[in-house]
Amino acid sequence: MGGVGIGVSRGGHGDDPTKYPGKLTLYVIITLMAIAMGGLIVGYDISISGGVTSMAPFLEKFFPSVYHKQMDDTSTNQYCKFDSQILTLFTSSLYLAALVMSFVTSTMTKKFGRRKSMMFGGIIFLVGAT
């Protein structure tokens, strides 16, 4: 298993960055796995929202002009098929809302605790899914 080391130097002339005593510990491995999982979750979220916003029933219900434009387009070229600023604004608003809420949730977690915050988020998810 490979690891990446970052040499830290105090600026002295005799420092050798190859002699940095950094080691691949269990703590480092767990931290790297948490970072990787965060990246996977972001990628999964982007693919799900992109897939949903290109589904015909979703477009027909929420963006009928884009749906009709898609149905009229008989070419096989997929580039810029969903050329709609409103649809783009909707998709972008999902990520902007997540950014804003990430700041709000830290304050909420400090005030109410993790358990209550997670229960509240689960209830909101359940109501939204229902």
mmCIF file of C-alpha atoms in Angstrom:
data_model
loop_
_atom_site.group_PDB
_atom_site.id
_atom_site.type_symbol
_atom_site.label_atom_id
_atom_site.label_comp_id
_atom_site.label_asym_id
_atom_site.label_seq_id
_atom_site.Cartn_x
_atom_site.Cartn_y
_atom_site.Cartn_z
ATOM 1 C CA MET A 1 0.000 0.000 0.000
ATOM 2 C CA GLY A 2 1.491 3.304 -1.074
ATOM 3 C CA GLY A 3 1.488 6.474 0.952
ATOM 4 C CA VAL A 4 2.166 10.098 0.250
ATOM 5 C CA GLY A 5 4.533 12.059 2.461
ATOM 6 C CA ILE A 6 4.847 15.824 2.688
ATOM 7 C CA GLY A 7 8.229 17.167 3.638
ATOM 8 C CA VAL A 8 8.160 19.972 6.193
ATOM 9 C CA SER A 9 11.252 22.081 6.554
ATOM 10 C CA ARG A 10 12.150 24.866 8.970
ATOM 11 C CA GLY A 11 14.155 26.586 6.277
ATOM 12 C CA GLY A 12 17.601 25.490 7.439
ATOM 13 C CA HIS A 13 20.299 24.653 4.939
ATOM 14 C CA GLY A 14 21.000 21.175 6.299
ATOM 15 C CA ASP A 15 17.374 19.912 6.309
ATOM 16 C CA ASP A 16 16.759 16.834 4.200
ATOM 17 C CA PRO A 17 13.050 16.477 3.270
ATOM 18 C CA THR A 18 13.548 12.770 2.581
ATOM 19 C CA LYS A 19 14.213 12.203 6.294
ATOM 20 C CA TYR A 20 10.751 13.440 7.340
ATOM 21 C CA PRO A 21 9.545 10.956 9.975
ATOM 22 C CA GLY A 22 5.909 10.873 8.748
ATOM 23 C CA LYS A 23 4.401 7.408 8.947
ATOM 24 C CA LEU A 24 1.288 5.780 7.586
ATOM 25 C CA THR A 25 -0.568 5.160 10.832
ATOM 26 C CA LEU A 26 -4.064 3.834 11.452
ATOM 27 C CA TYR A 27 -5.238 7.389 12.165
ATOM 28 C CA VAL A 28 -3.914 8.581 8.780
ATOM 29 C CA ILE A 29 -5.556 5.634 6.986
ATOM 30 C CA ILE A 30 -8.939 6.303 8.634
ATOM 31 C CA THR A 31 -8.674 10.010 7.800
ATOM 32 C CA LEU A 32 -7.866 9.238 4.161
ATOM 33 C CA MET A 33 -10.779 6.792 3.976
ATOM 34 C CA ALA A 34 -13.158 9.441 5.386
ATOM 35 C CA ILE A 35 -11.929 11.946 2.802
ATOM 36 C CA ALA A 36 -12.369 9.408 0.002
ATOM 37 C CA MET A 37 -15.899 8.576 1.179
ATOM 38 C CA GLY A 38 -16.760 12.287 1.195
ATOM 39 C CA GLY A 39 -15.618 12.528 -2.411
ATOM 40 C CA LEU A 40 -17.653 9.471 -3.329
ATOM 41 C CA ILE A 41 -20.766 10.937 -1.711
ATOM 42 C CA VAL A 42 -20.362 14.219 -3.603
ATOM 43 C CA GLY A 43 -19.904 12.335 -6.877
ATOM 44 C CA TYR A 44 -22.925 10.161 -6.161
ATOM 45 C CA ASP A 45 -25.022 13.230 -5.367
ATOM 46 C CA ILE A 46 -23.997 14.941 -8.603
ATOM 47 C CA SER A 47 -24.805 11.857 -10.667
ATOM 48 C CA ILE A 48 -28.206 11.375 -9.010
ATOM 49 C CA SER A 49 -29.270 14.996 -9.453
ATOM 50 C CA GLY A 50 -28.004 14.997 -13.045
ATOM 51 C CA GLY A 51 -29.892 11.788 -13.761
ATOM 52 C CA VAL A 52 -33.128 13.014 -12.227
ATOM 53 C CA THR A 53 -33.038 16.365 -14.035
ATOM 54 C CA SER A 54 -32.727 14.539 -17.358
ATOM 55 C CA MET A 55 -35.635 12.123 -16.756
ATOM 56 C CA ALA A 56 -38.667 12.696 -18.974
ATOM 57 C CA PRO A 57 -41.321 12.531 -16.180
ATOM 58 C CA PHE A 58 -39.394 15.082 -14.084
ATOM 59 C CA LEU A 59 -38.936 17.436 -17.030
ATOM 60 C CA GLU A 60 -42.549 17.025 -18.124
ATOM 61 C CA LYS A 61 -43.863 17.972 -14.683
ATOM 62 C CA PHE A 62 -41.444 20.722 -13.613
ATOM 63 C CA PHE A 63 -39.839 21.998 -16.840
ATOM 64 C CA PRO A 64 -42.373 21.428 -19.666
ATOM 65 C CA SER A 65 -40.614 23.753 -22.124
ATOM 66 C CA VAL A 66 -37.375 21.771 -21.795
ATOM 67 C CA TYR A 67 -39.318 18.511 -22.091
ATOM 68 C CA HIS A 68 -41.029 19.594 -25.324
ATOM 69 C CA LYS A 69 -37.732 20.850 -26.751
ATOM 70 C CA GLN A 70 -36.153 17.478 -25.930
ATOM 71 C CA MET A 71 -39.004 15.560 -27.574
ATOM 72 C CA ASP A 72 -38.785 17.716 -30.719
ATOM 73 C CA ASP A 73 -35.016 17.153 -31.002
ATOM 74 C CA THR A 74 -34.540 13.965 -33.021
ATOM 75 C CA SER A 75 -30.765 14.218 -33.396
ATOM 76 C CA THR A 76 -28.479 11.808 -31.590
ATOM 77 C CA ASN A 77 -26.184 14.617 -30.416
ATOM 78 C CA GLN A 78 -26.457 14.846 -26.605
ATOM 79 C CA TYR A 79 -24.378 18.037 -26.335
ATOM 80 C CA CYS A 80 -26.410 20.953 -24.923
ATOM 81 C CA LYS A 81 -29.656 19.047 -25.246
ATOM 82 C CA PHE A 82 -30.933 20.651 -22.044
ATOM 83 C CA ASP A 83 -30.123 24.236 -22.991
ATOM 84 C CA SER A 84 -32.209 25.961 -20.317
ATOM 85 C CA GLN A 85 -31.004 28.592 -17.894
ATOM 86 C CA ILE A 86 -33.892 27.841 -15.534
ATOM 87 C CA LEU A 87 -32.972 24.148 -15.361
ATOM 88 C CA THR A 88 -29.324 25.077 -14.836
ATOM 89 C CA LEU A 89 -30.305 27.504 -12.070
ATOM 90 C CA PHE A 90 -32.399 24.793 -10.417
ATOM 91 C CA THR A 91 -29.547 22.279 -10.506
ATOM 92 C CA SER A 92 -27.049 24.850 -9.202
ATOM 93 C CA SER A 93 -29.405 25.877 -6.410
ATOM 94 C CA LEU A 94 -29.205 22.344 -5.003
ATOM 95 C CA TYR A 95 -25.478 22.717 -4.402
ATOM 96 C CA LEU A 96 -25.724 26.317 -3.180
ATOM 97 C CA ALA A 97 -28.386 25.266 -0.669
ATOM 98 C CA ALA A 98 -26.114 22.456 0.531
ATOM 99 C CA LEU A 99 -23.240 24.928 0.965
ATOM 100 C CA VAL A 100 -25.362 27.362 2.985
ATOM 101 C CA MET A 101 -26.856 24.591 5.106
ATOM 102 C CA SER A 102 -23.409 23.177 5.913
ATOM 103 C CA PHE A 103 -22.720 26.389 7.835
ATOM 104 C CA VAL A 104 -26.140 26.330 9.515
ATOM 105 C CA THR A 105 -25.849 22.701 10.595
ATOM 106 C CA SER A 106 -22.589 23.279 12.453
ATOM 107 C CA THR A 107 -24.291 25.938 14.571
ATOM 108 C CA MET A 108 -27.343 23.732 15.060
ATOM 109 C CA THR A 109 -25.192 20.779 16.087
ATOM 110 C CA LYS A 110 -23.347 22.895 18.646
ATOM 111 C CA LYS A 111 -26.607 24.110 20.119
ATOM 112 C CA PHE A 112 -28.679 20.885 20.152
ATOM 113 C CA GLY A 113 -26.083 18.109 19.888
ATOM 114 C CA ARG A 114 -25.379 15.582 17.153
ATOM 115 C CA ARG A 115 -28.055 13.065 18.054
ATOM 116 C CA LYS A 116 -30.953 15.551 17.999
ATOM 117 C CA SER A 117 -29.604 17.174 14.831
ATOM 118 C CA MET A 118 -29.394 13.831 13.049
ATOM 119 C CA MET A 119 -32.894 12.868 14.205
ATOM 120 C CA PHE A 120 -34.248 16.196 12.945
ATOM 121 C CA GLY A 121 -32.523 15.696 9.573
ATOM 122 C CA GLY A 122 -33.904 12.162 9.348
ATOM 123 C CA ILE A 123 -37.433 13.381 10.064
ATOM 124 C CA ILE A 124 -37.129 16.091 7.396
ATOM 125 C CA PHE A 125 -35.850 13.472 4.924
ATOM 126 C CA LEU A 126 -38.739 11.127 5.797
ATOM 127 C CA VAL A 127 -41.327 13.889 5.325
ATOM 128 C CA GLY A 128 -39.749 14.902 2.013
ATOM 129 C CA ALA A 129 -39.628 11.328 0.770
ATOM 130 C CA THR A 130 -43.249 10.744 1.765
#
